[in-house]
PDB file of C-alpha atoms in Angstrom:
ATOM      1  CA  MET A  19      -4.601 -59.126  41.180  1.00 85.00           C
ATOM      2  CA  LYS A  20      -5.591 -55.632  42.287  1.00 90.00           C
ATOM      3  CA  LEU A  21      -3.212 -52.656  42.213  1.00 93.00           C
ATOM      4  CA  ILE A  22      -3.918 -49.591  44.359  1.00 95.00           C
ATOM      5  CA  ALA A  23      -1.796 -46.446  44.164  1.00 94.00           C
ATOM      6  CA  ASP A  24      -1.548 -43.199  46.095  1.00 93.00           C
ATOM      7  CA  SER A  25       0.562 -40.637  44.274  1.00 90.00           C
ATOM      8  CA  GLY A  26       1.657 -37.307  45.705  1.00 77.00           C
ATOM      9  CA  SER A  27       4.008 -34.677  44.360  1.00 69.00           C
ATOM     10  CA  THR A  28       7.073 -36.445  45.741  1.00 75.00           C
ATOM     11  CA  LYS A  29       6.403 -40.192  45.649  1.00 85.00           C
ATOM     12  CA  THR A  30       3.881 -42.844  44.694  1.00 92.00           C
ATOM     13  CA  ASP A  31       3.000 -45.700  47.033  1.00 93.00           C
ATOM     14  CA  TRP A  32       1.630 -48.861  45.402  1.00 95.00           C
ATOM     15  CA  CYS A  33       0.045 -51.988  46.873  1.00 94.00           C
ATOM     16  CA  LEU A  34      -0.511 -55.155  44.867  1.00 92.00           C
ATOM     17  CA  ILE A  35      -3.061 -57.579  46.308  1.00 89.00           C
ATOM     18  CA  ASP A  36      -2.971 -61.087  44.866  1.00 82.00           C
ATOM     19  CA  ASP A  37      -5.763 -63.655  44.729  1.00 77.00           C
ATOM     20  CA  ARG A  38      -4.779 -65.041  48.147  1.00 78.00           C
ATOM     21  CA  GLY A  39      -4.957 -61.638  49.798  1.00 77.00           C
ATOM     22  CA  LYS A  40      -1.188 -61.235  50.065  1.00 85.00           C
ATOM     23  CA  LYS A  41      -0.079 -57.601  49.861  1.00 90.00           C
ATOM     24  CA  GLN A  42       3.135 -56.386  48.274  1.00 92.00           C
ATOM     25  CA  TYR A  43       4.233 -52.769  48.511  1.00 94.00           C
ATOM     26  CA  TYR A  44       6.252 -50.720  46.026  1.00 93.00           C
ATOM     27  CA  SER A  45       7.395 -47.130  45.732  1.00 92.00           C
ATOM     28  CA  THR A  46       8.178 -44.892  42.771  1.00 93.00           C
ATOM     29  CA  LYS A  47       8.583 -41.159  42.227  1.00 89.00           C
ATOM     30  CA  GLY A  48       5.576 -38.876  42.318  1.00 87.00           C
ATOM     31  CA  MET A  49       3.460 -39.004  39.162  1.00 88.00           C
ATOM     32  CA  ASN A  50       1.538 -35.822  38.434  1.00 88.00           C
ATOM     33  CA  PRO A  51      -0.124 -35.524  34.981  1.00 85.00           C
ATOM     34  CA  TYR A  52      -0.596 -31.802  35.544  1.00 82.00           C
ATOM     35  CA  GLN A  53       3.166 -31.258  35.876  1.00 81.00           C
ATOM     36  CA  GLN A  54       4.626 -34.104  33.821  1.00 85.00           C
ATOM     37  CA  SER A  55       4.223 -35.161  30.203  1.00 88.00           C
ATOM     38  CA  GLU A  56       2.654 -38.439  29.143  1.00 90.00           C
ATOM     39  CA  GLU A  57       6.084 -39.661  28.091  1.00 91.00           C
ATOM     40  CA  GLN A  58       7.634 -38.856  31.475  1.00 91.00           C
ATOM     41  CA  LEU A  59       4.823 -40.636  33.313  1.00 91.00           C
ATOM     42  CA  ALA A  60       5.022 -43.687  31.066  1.00 92.00           C
ATOM     43  CA  ASN A  61       8.791 -43.878  31.555  1.00 91.00           C
ATOM     44  CA  GLU A  62       8.354 -43.825  35.326  1.00 91.00           C
ATOM     45  CA  VAL A  63       5.853 -46.695  35.226  1.00 91.00           C
ATOM     46  CA  ALA A  64       8.005 -48.699  32.830  1.00 92.00           C
ATOM     47  CA  SER A  65      11.365 -48.133  34.528  1.00 93.00           C
ATOM     48  CA  ALA A  66      10.428 -47.920  38.220  1.00 94.00           C
ATOM     49  CA  LEU A  67       7.196 -49.883  38.752  1.00 92.00           C
ATOM     50  CA  VAL A  68       7.097 -52.654  36.149  1.00 91.00           C
ATOM     51  CA  PRO A  69      10.475 -54.209  37.138  1.00 93.00           C
ATOM     52  CA  GLN A  70       9.187 -54.613  40.698  1.00 90.00           C
ATOM     53  CA  LEU A  71       5.935 -56.353  39.759  1.00 89.00           C
ATOM     54  CA  PRO A  72       5.712 -60.156  39.538  1.00 89.00           C
ATOM     55  CA  SER A  73       3.557 -59.701  36.414  1.00 87.00           C
ATOM     56  CA  THR A  74       2.236 -56.822  34.341  1.00 87.00           C
ATOM     57  CA  ARG A  75      -1.120 -58.604  34.051  1.00 90.00           C
ATOM     58  CA  ILE A  76      -3.418 -56.872  36.550  1.00 90.00           C
ATOM     59  CA  ASP A  77      -7.146 -57.408  37.069  1.00 89.00           C
ATOM     60  CA  ASP A  78      -8.038 -53.939  38.381  1.00 92.00           C
ATOM     61  CA  VAL A  79      -6.102 -50.715  38.989  1.00 93.00           C
ATOM     62  CA  PHE A  80      -7.221 -47.908  41.308  1.00 94.00           C
ATOM     63  CA  PHE A  81      -4.930 -44.883  41.006  1.00 95.00           C
ATOM     64  CA  TYR A  82      -5.298 -41.745  43.136  1.00 94.00           C
ATOM     65  CA  GLY A  83      -2.954 -38.921  42.284  1.00 91.00           C
ATOM     66  CA  ALA A  84      -2.021 -35.286  42.629  1.00 83.00           C
ATOM     67  CA  GLY A  85      -2.847 -33.472  39.410  1.00 84.00           C
ATOM     68  CA  CYS A  86      -5.460 -36.050  38.393  1.00 88.00           C
ATOM     69  CA  ILE A  87      -8.079 -33.450  37.680  1.00 84.00           C
ATOM     70  CA  TYR A  88     -10.927 -34.023  35.231  1.00 83.00           C
ATOM     71  CA  ASP A  89      -9.126 -33.283  31.968  1.00 89.00           C
ATOM     72  CA  LYS A  90      -5.942 -35.145  33.006  1.00 90.00           C
ATOM     73  CA  ILE A  91      -7.604 -38.404  34.035  1.00 93.00           C
ATOM     74  CA  PRO A  92      -7.706 -39.838  30.462  1.00 93.00           C
ATOM     75  CA  LEU A  93      -3.963 -39.146  30.112  1.00 94.00           C
ATOM     76  CA  MET A  94      -3.167 -41.059  33.301  1.00 92.00           C
ATOM     77  CA  GLU A  95      -5.418 -43.917  32.247  1.00 94.00           C
ATOM     78  CA  ARG A  96      -3.572 -44.161  28.920  1.00 93.00           C
ATOM     79  CA  VAL A  97      -0.234 -44.297  30.705  1.00 92.00           C
ATOM     80  CA  LEU A  98      -1.319 -47.145  32.974  1.00 93.00           C
ATOM     81  CA  LYS A  99      -2.950 -49.111  30.167  1.00 93.00           C
ATOM     82  CA  SER A 100       0.099 -48.683  27.934  1.00 92.00           C
ATOM     83  CA  LYS A 101       2.476 -50.312  30.432  1.00 92.00           C
ATOM     84  CA  LEU A 102       0.170 -52.737  32.274  1.00 88.00           C
ATOM     85  CA  THR A 103      -2.142 -55.407  30.908  1.00 91.00           C
ATOM     86  CA  ILE A 104      -5.331 -54.448  32.742  1.00 91.00           C
ATOM     87  CA  THR A 105      -8.160 -56.943  32.234  1.00 89.00           C
ATOM     88  CA  GLY A 106     -10.782 -55.197  34.377  1.00 90.00           C
ATOM     89  CA  VAL A 107     -11.235 -51.736  35.872  1.00 89.00           C
ATOM     90  CA  CYS A 108      -8.729 -48.915  35.420  1.00 93.00           C
ATOM     91  CA  GLU A 109      -9.963 -46.133  37.688  1.00 92.00           C
ATOM     92  CA  VAL A 110      -8.065 -42.857  38.079  1.00 94.00           C
ATOM     93  CA  ASN A 111      -9.161 -40.263  40.640  1.00 92.00           C
ATOM     94  CA  SER A 112      -7.739 -37.236  42.422  1.00 90.00           C
ATOM     95  CA  ASP A 113      -5.535 -37.644  45.471  1.00 88.00           C
ATOM     96  CA  MET A 114      -8.145 -35.605  47.341  1.00 91.00           C
ATOM     97  CA  LEU A 115     -10.846 -38.197  46.729  1.00 93.00           C
ATOM     98  CA  GLY A 116      -8.365 -40.887  47.726  1.00 93.00           C
ATOM     99  CA  VAL A 117      -7.653 -39.209  51.041  1.00 93.00           C
ATOM    100  CA  ALA A 118     -11.359 -38.619  51.676  1.00 94.00           C
ATOM    101  CA  ARG A 119     -12.120 -42.286  51.038  1.00 93.00           C
ATOM    102  CA  ALA A 120      -9.175 -43.415  53.143  1.00 93.00           C
ATOM    103  CA  LEU A 121     -10.002 -41.194  56.124  1.00 93.00           C
ATOM    104  CA  CYS A 122     -13.800 -41.070  56.067  1.00 91.00           C
ATOM    105  CA  SER A 123     -14.662 -44.352  54.340  1.00 87.00           C
ATOM    106  CA  HIS A 124     -18.429 -44.076  53.798  1.00 86.00           C
ATOM    107  CA  GLU A 125     -19.097 -41.407  56.440  1.00 90.00           C
ATOM    108  CA  PRO A 126     -19.353 -37.634  55.825  1.00 93.00           C
ATOM    109  CA  GLY A 127     -16.492 -35.448  56.989  1.00 93.00           C
ATOM    110  CA  ILE A 128     -13.876 -32.843  56.121  1.00 95.00           C
ATOM    111  CA  ALA A 129     -10.633 -34.264  54.735  1.00 94.00           C
ATOM    112  CA  CYS A 130      -7.297 -32.504  54.436  1.00 94.00           C
ATOM    113  CA  ILE A 131      -3.995 -33.389  52.776  1.00 91.00           C
ATOM    114  CA  LEU A 132      -0.899 -31.858  54.363  1.00 93.00           C
ATOM    115  CA  GLY A 133       2.220 -33.043  52.585  1.00 88.00           C
ATOM    116  CA  THR A 134       4.411 -31.383  49.974  1.00 87.00           C
ATOM    117  CA  GLY A 135       1.232 -29.552  48.954  1.00 87.00           C
ATOM    118  CA  SER A 136      -2.142 -29.213  50.648  1.00 91.00           C
ATOM    119  CA  ASN A 137      -5.763 -29.649  49.718  1.00 92.00           C
ATOM    120  CA  THR A 138      -9.091 -29.832  51.542  1.00 94.00           C
ATOM    121  CA  CYS A 139     -12.638 -30.938  50.841  1.00 94.00           C
ATOM    122  CA  TYR A 140     -16.035 -31.807  52.250  1.00 95.00           C
ATOM    123  CA  TYR A 141     -16.923 -35.446  51.547  1.00 94.00           C
ATOM    124  CA  ASP A 142     -20.528 -36.593  51.911  1.00 92.00           C
ATOM    125  CA  GLY A 143     -19.673 -40.258  52.349  1.00 88.00           C
ATOM    126  CA  ALA A 144     -19.549 -40.993  48.641  1.00 86.00           C
ATOM    127  CA  ASN A 145     -18.367 -37.917  46.754  1.00 89.00           C
ATOM    128  CA  ILE A 146     -16.555 -34.617  47.221  1.00 93.00           C
ATOM    129  CA  THR A 147     -19.247 -31.934  47.245  1.00 93.00           C
ATOM    130  CA  LYS A 148     -17.119 -28.903  48.153  1.00 94.00           C
ATOM    131  CA  ASN A 149     -13.480 -28.074  47.566  1.00 90.00           C
ATOM    132  CA  VAL A 150     -11.655 -24.866  48.420  1.00 91.00           C
ATOM    133  CA  SER A 151      -9.019 -24.634  45.693  1.00 87.00           C
ATOM    134  CA  SER A 152      -5.469 -25.161  46.930  1.00 84.00           C
ATOM    135  CA  LEU A 153      -4.046 -22.860  44.184  1.00 84.00           C
ATOM    136  CA  GLY A 154      -0.532 -24.307  44.520  1.00 80.00           C
ATOM    137  CA  PHE A 155       2.351 -23.237  46.733  1.00 79.00           C
ATOM    138  CA  ILE A 156       2.731 -19.738  45.253  1.00 85.00           C
ATOM    139  CA  LEU A 157      -0.882 -18.645  45.688  1.00 88.00           C
ATOM    140  CA  GLY A 158      -2.089 -21.112  48.309  1.00 82.00           C
ATOM    141  CA  ASP A 159      -1.188 -24.591  49.643  1.00 90.00           C
ATOM    142  CA  GLU A 160      -1.696 -23.326  53.187  1.00 93.00           C
ATOM    143  CA  GLY A 161      -0.406 -25.738  55.825  1.00 94.00           C
ATOM    144  CA  SER A 162       1.836 -27.590  53.368  1.00 94.00           C
ATOM    145  CA  GLY A 163       5.501 -28.481  53.501  1.00 94.00           C
ATOM    146  CA  SER A 164       6.279 -26.306  50.487  1.00 93.00           C
ATOM    147  CA  VAL A 165       4.774 -23.213  52.121  1.00 94.00           C
ATOM    148  CA  LEU A 166       6.504 -24.037  55.399  1.00 96.00           C
ATOM    149  CA  GLY A 167       9.805 -24.248  53.524  1.00 95.00           C
ATOM    150  CA  LYS A 168       9.084 -20.993  51.711  1.00 95.00           C
ATOM    151  CA  LEU A 169       8.379 -19.172  54.991  1.00 95.00           C
ATOM    152  CA  PHE A 170      11.500 -20.647  56.576  1.00 96.00           C
ATOM    153  CA  ILE A 171      13.867 -19.774  53.713  1.00 95.00           C
ATOM    154  CA  GLY A 172      12.445 -16.269  53.464  1.00 94.00           C
ATOM    155  CA  ALA A 173      13.009 -15.643  57.164  1.00 95.00           C
ATOM    156  CA  LEU A 174      16.421 -17.328  57.154  1.00 95.00           C
ATOM    157  CA  TYR A 175      17.894 -15.122  54.427  1.00 94.00           C
ATOM    158  CA  LYS A 176      16.291 -11.943  55.695  1.00 94.00           C
ATOM    159  CA  GLY A 177      18.272 -12.435  58.892  1.00 91.00           C
ATOM    160  CA  LEU A 178      15.293 -13.227  61.124  1.00 94.00           C
ATOM    161  CA  LEU A 179      16.440 -16.617  62.415  1.00 93.00           C
ATOM    162  CA  GLY A 180      19.982 -15.823  63.519  1.00 91.00           C
ATOM    163  CA  GLU A 181      23.429 -16.740  62.253  1.00 93.00           C
ATOM    164  CA  GLU A 182      23.639 -20.031  64.164  1.00 94.00           C
ATOM    165  CA  ILE A 183      20.568 -21.534  62.459  1.00 94.00           C
ATOM    166  CA  LYS A 184      21.762 -20.229  59.098  1.00 95.00           C
ATOM    167  CA  GLN A 185      25.198 -21.822  59.425  1.00 94.00           C
ATOM    168  CA  GLU A 186      23.725 -25.143  60.542  1.00 95.00           C
ATOM    169  CA  PHE A 187      21.268 -25.106  57.639  1.00 96.00           C
ATOM    170  CA  GLU A 188      23.922 -24.314  55.010  1.00 95.00           C
ATOM    171  CA  GLN A 189      26.259 -27.001  56.336  1.00 94.00           C
ATOM    172  CA  THR A 190      23.454 -29.586  56.435  1.00 95.00           C
ATOM    173  CA  PHE A 191      22.235 -28.983  52.889  1.00 96.00           C
ATOM    174  CA  ASN A 192      25.349 -27.517  51.216  1.00 93.00           C
ATOM    175  CA  LEU A 193      23.284 -24.552  50.088  1.00 94.00           C
ATOM    176  CA  ASP A 194      23.469 -20.788  50.112  1.00 93.00           C
ATOM    177  CA  ALA A 195      21.121 -18.020  48.968  1.00 93.00           C
ATOM    178  CA  GLY A 196      22.364 -18.134  45.368  1.00 93.00           C
ATOM    179  CA  LYS A 197      21.893 -21.883  45.014  1.00 94.00           C
ATOM    180  CA  ILE A 198      18.428 -21.679  46.552  1.00 94.00           C
ATOM    181  CA  ILE A 199      17.347 -18.923  44.149  1.00 94.00           C
ATOM    182  CA  GLU A 200      18.619 -21.036  41.258  1.00 93.00           C
ATOM    183  CA  ARG A 201      16.608 -24.084  42.421  1.00 93.00           C
ATOM    184  CA  VAL A 202      13.411 -22.165  43.158  1.00 93.00           C
ATOM    185  CA  TYR A 203      13.276 -19.846  40.141  1.00 93.00           C
ATOM    186  CA  ARG A 204      15.113 -21.690  37.394  1.00 92.00           C
ATOM    187  CA  GLN A 205      14.619 -25.403  37.982  1.00 90.00           C
ATOM    188  CA  PRO A 206      11.507 -27.611  38.087  1.00 83.00           C
ATOM    189  CA  TYR A 207       9.720 -28.895  41.189  1.00 83.00           C
ATOM    190  CA  ALA A 208      10.422 -25.911  43.422  1.00 89.00           C
ATOM    191  CA  ASN A 209       7.597 -27.099  45.676  1.00 88.00           C
ATOM    192  CA  ARG A 210       9.376 -30.398  46.357  1.00 88.00           C
ATOM    193  CA  PHE A 211      12.654 -28.575  46.957  1.00 92.00           C
ATOM    194  CA  LEU A 212      11.119 -26.217  49.522  1.00 94.00           C
ATOM    195  CA  ALA A 213       9.208 -29.036  51.227  1.00 94.00           C
ATOM    196  CA  SER A 214      12.438 -31.016  51.613  1.00 93.00           C
ATOM    197  CA  PHE A 215      13.439 -28.665  54.453  1.00 96.00           C
ATOM    198  CA  ALA A 216      10.509 -29.799  56.619  1.00 96.00           C
ATOM    199  CA  PRO A 217      12.592 -32.324  58.639  1.00 96.00           C
ATOM    200  CA  PHE A 218      15.106 -29.592  59.505  1.00 96.00           C
ATOM    201  CA  ILE A 219      12.270 -27.262  60.493  1.00 97.00           C
ATOM    202  CA  TYR A 220      10.750 -30.029  62.611  1.00 96.00           C
ATOM    203  CA  GLU A 221      14.035 -30.521  64.478  1.00 95.00           C
ATOM    204  CA  HIS A 222      14.035 -26.791  65.289  1.00 95.00           C
ATOM    205  CA  ARG A 223      10.291 -26.403  65.830  1.00 94.00           C
ATOM    206  CA  TYR A 224      10.721 -25.037  69.349  1.00 93.00           C
ATOM    207  CA  ASN A 225      12.933 -22.193  68.194  1.00 93.00           C
ATOM    208  CA  GLU A 226      10.633 -19.259  68.949  1.00 92.00           C
ATOM    209  CA  ARG A 227      10.617 -17.706  65.483  1.00 94.00           C
ATOM    210  CA  ILE A 228      10.381 -21.052  63.673  1.00 95.00           C
ATOM    211  CA  TYR A 229       7.547 -22.110  65.965  1.00 96.00           C
ATOM    212  CA  LEU A 230       5.642 -18.950  65.056  1.00 95.00           C
ATOM    213  CA  GLN A 231       6.117 -19.716  61.354  1.00 95.00           C
ATOM    214  CA  ILE A 232       4.655 -23.185  61.806  1.00 96.00           C
ATOM    215  CA  VAL A 233       1.721 -21.696  63.711  1.00 96.00           C
ATOM    216  CA  ALA A 234       1.191 -19.065  60.987  1.00 95.00           C
ATOM    217  CA  ASN A 235       1.133 -21.779  58.319  1.00 95.00           C
ATOM    218  CA  PHE A 236      -1.562 -23.728  60.183  1.00 96.00           C
ATOM    219  CA  GLU A 237      -3.460 -20.543  61.046  1.00 95.00           C
ATOM    220  CA  ALA A 238      -3.717 -19.768  57.334  1.00 95.00           C
ATOM    221  CA  LEU A 239      -4.933 -23.305  56.675  1.00 95.00           C
ATOM    222  CA  CYS A 240      -7.681 -22.974  59.276  1.00 95.00           C
ATOM    223  CA  THR A 241      -8.902 -19.488  58.419  1.00 94.00           C
ATOM    224  CA  ARG A 242      -8.534 -19.580  54.625  1.00 94.00           C
ATOM    225  CA  CYS A 243      -9.601 -23.164  53.981  1.00 95.00           C
ATOM    226  CA  LEU A 244     -10.999 -25.336  56.771  1.00 95.00           C
ATOM    227  CA  MET A 245     -13.360 -22.761  58.255  1.00 94.00           C
ATOM    228  CA  GLN A 246     -15.110 -22.451  54.899  1.00 94.00           C
ATOM    229  CA  TYR A 247     -16.651 -25.875  55.519  1.00 94.00           C
ATOM    230  CA  ASP A 248     -19.327 -26.892  58.031  1.00 91.00           C
ATOM    231  CA  TYR A 249     -16.712 -27.504  60.706  1.00 91.00           C
ATOM    232  CA  GLN A 250     -19.200 -27.032  63.558  1.00 90.00           C
ATOM    233  CA  HIS A 251     -20.929 -30.293  62.631  1.00 90.00           C
ATOM    234  CA  HIS A 252     -18.186 -32.440  61.108  1.00 91.00           C
ATOM    235  CA  PRO A 253     -14.751 -33.609  62.244  1.00 91.00           C
ATOM    236  CA  ILE A 254     -11.666 -32.724  60.222  1.00 94.00           C
ATOM    237  CA  HIS A 255      -9.418 -35.627  59.243  1.00 95.00           C
ATOM    238  CA  PHE A 256      -5.812 -35.131  58.181  1.00 96.00           C
ATOM    239  CA  CYS A 257      -3.366 -37.125  56.121  1.00 93.00           C
ATOM    240  CA  GLY A 258       0.242 -36.469  55.128  1.00 91.00           C
ATOM    241  CA  SER A 259       3.714 -36.122  56.587  1.00 91.00           C
ATOM    242  CA  ILE A 260       3.281 -32.506  57.720  1.00 95.00           C
ATOM    243  CA  ALA A 261       0.065 -33.298  59.608  1.00 95.00           C
ATOM    244  CA  TRP A 262       1.651 -36.416  61.099  1.00 95.00           C
ATOM    245  CA  TYR A 263       4.927 -34.946  62.354  1.00 96.00           C
ATOM    246  CA  PHE A 264       3.643 -31.491  63.300  1.00 96.00           C
ATOM    247  CA  ARG A 265       0.403 -32.826  64.804  1.00 94.00           C
ATOM    248  CA  GLU A 266       0.998 -31.329  68.263  1.00 95.00           C
ATOM    249  CA  ILE A 267       1.144 -27.786  66.896  1.00 96.00           C
ATOM    250  CA  LEU A 268      -1.632 -28.514  64.381  1.00 96.00           C
ATOM    251  CA  GLU A 269      -3.917 -29.707  67.180  1.00 95.00           C
ATOM    252  CA  GLN A 270      -3.196 -26.592  69.224  1.00 95.00           C
ATOM    253  CA  VAL A 271      -3.999 -24.255  66.336  1.00 96.00           C
ATOM    254  CA  ALA A 272      -7.150 -26.198  65.406  1.00 95.00           C
ATOM    255  CA  ALA A 273      -8.382 -26.117  69.002  1.00 94.00           C
ATOM    256  CA  SER A 274      -7.915 -22.336  69.124  1.00 94.00           C
ATOM    257  CA  HIS A 275     -10.440 -22.109  66.269  1.00 95.00           C
ATOM    258  CA  GLN A 276     -12.853 -24.652  67.806  1.00 93.00           C
ATOM    259  CA  LEU A 277     -12.129 -27.167  65.062  1.00 94.00           C
ATOM    260  CA  THR A 278     -12.678 -30.827  65.951  1.00 92.00           C
ATOM    261  CA  ILE A 279      -9.877 -33.074  64.699  1.00 93.00           C
ATOM    262  CA  GLY A 280     -10.776 -36.642  63.799  1.00 92.00           C
ATOM    263  CA  THR A 281      -8.001 -38.950  62.647  1.00 91.00           C
ATOM    264  CA  ILE A 282      -4.480 -38.036  61.584  1.00 94.00           C
ATOM    265  CA  GLU A 283      -2.727 -40.536  59.322  1.00 92.00           C
ATOM    266  CA  LYS A 284       0.731 -40.374  57.807  1.00 90.00           C
ATOM    267  CA  ALA A 285      -0.397 -41.883  54.494  1.00 88.00           C
ATOM    268  CA  PRO A 286      -3.727 -42.918  52.967  1.00 91.00           C
ATOM    269  CA  LEU A 287      -2.779 -46.214  51.330  1.00 92.00           C
ATOM    270  CA  GLU A 288      -3.933 -48.574  54.104  1.00 91.00           C
ATOM    271  CA  GLY A 289      -7.222 -46.722  54.367  1.00 92.00           C
ATOM    272  CA  LEU A 290      -7.689 -47.023  50.600  1.00 91.00           C
ATOM    273  CA  ILE A 291      -7.013 -50.753  50.752  1.00 90.00           C
ATOM    274  CA  LYS A 292      -9.738 -51.142  53.391  1.00 88.00           C
ATOM    275  CA  TYR A 293     -12.120 -48.940  51.413  1.00 88.00           C
ATOM    276  CA  HIS A 294     -11.735 -50.933  48.212  1.00 85.00           C
ATOM    277  CA  LYS A 295     -11.880 -54.280  49.976  1.00 79.00           C
ATOM    278  CA  LYS A 296     -15.238 -53.307  51.419  1.00 72.00           C
ATOM    279  CA  LEU A 297     -16.611 -51.635  48.298  1.00 68.00           C
ATOM    280  CA  TYR A 298     -15.466 -54.163  45.699  1.00 60.00           C
ATOM    281  CA  GLY A 299     -15.502 -57.331  47.778  1.00 62.00           C
ATOM    282  CA  PHE A 300     -11.760 -57.986  47.686  1.00 54.00           C
ATOM    283  CA  ASP A 301     -12.106 -60.112  50.807  1.00 51.00           C
ATOM    284  CA  GLU A 302     -14.369 -62.534  48.962  1.00 42.00           C
ATOM    285  CA  VAL A 303     -12.086 -62.531  45.919  1.00 41.00           C
ATOM    286  CA  CYS A 304      -9.006 -63.084  48.056  1.00 42.00           C
ATOM    287  CA  ARG A 305     -10.581 -66.063  49.865  1.00 39.00           C
ATOM    288  CA  SER A 306     -11.638 -67.803  46.651  1.00 34.00           C
TER     289      SER A 306
END
């Protein structure tokens, strides 16, 4: 059996492929070795993933995750090997490489994640050869849900969006300025908290001031990140909930900068399944 995972800041999507080619899908919380301890990650695998699996004996595991940078990869490998009986390959890579493989397969292109956070890269068909650092939602993460939420909350409580929007927001989320400050400055995962307002922002995307905030978020993505790549000769592919739901505005902003958009996918998992089937011969294994 092969297990493929795509892990973002908010959730992890898993697909188990058995020897007959049957696919089973599972979901757990986001697993980020840069933000979480080894113990926390191991507990999530043990308590949320393992009970869903038909067996903990897995042939190969391919895990792509946020925070899986070079020095954190061994930690994530240890976590997986401690809770699963892996008889073959245990490969851990960054979520950025996962998205690049899912969107571009074996062709060169520019890949972009737009979800809770954001990240971009140039992919030569095999490896990432250039990456403009995302820097996280405080210093960067342009185009992301967390930055969109930050812009929205800032405008809302500076009185720029009007009393009607403010009242609707506070009733919907049972929040006020004090509670928001507590969550952002004194509790963990402020990026997830801010990104959680994206559906509300989407519902009000044609409010003039909110629309301009969405445009500004994508403008920053284009000018500070995407235009640092060879965008004149390569399409830009997007993946993530923000790209998927706000695609109309994203396409408009990209076109204003002469950027060519390729594919836009909500999630990379299906693309990763196809990539690994082709690369590792899963089709042949599954037919045996």
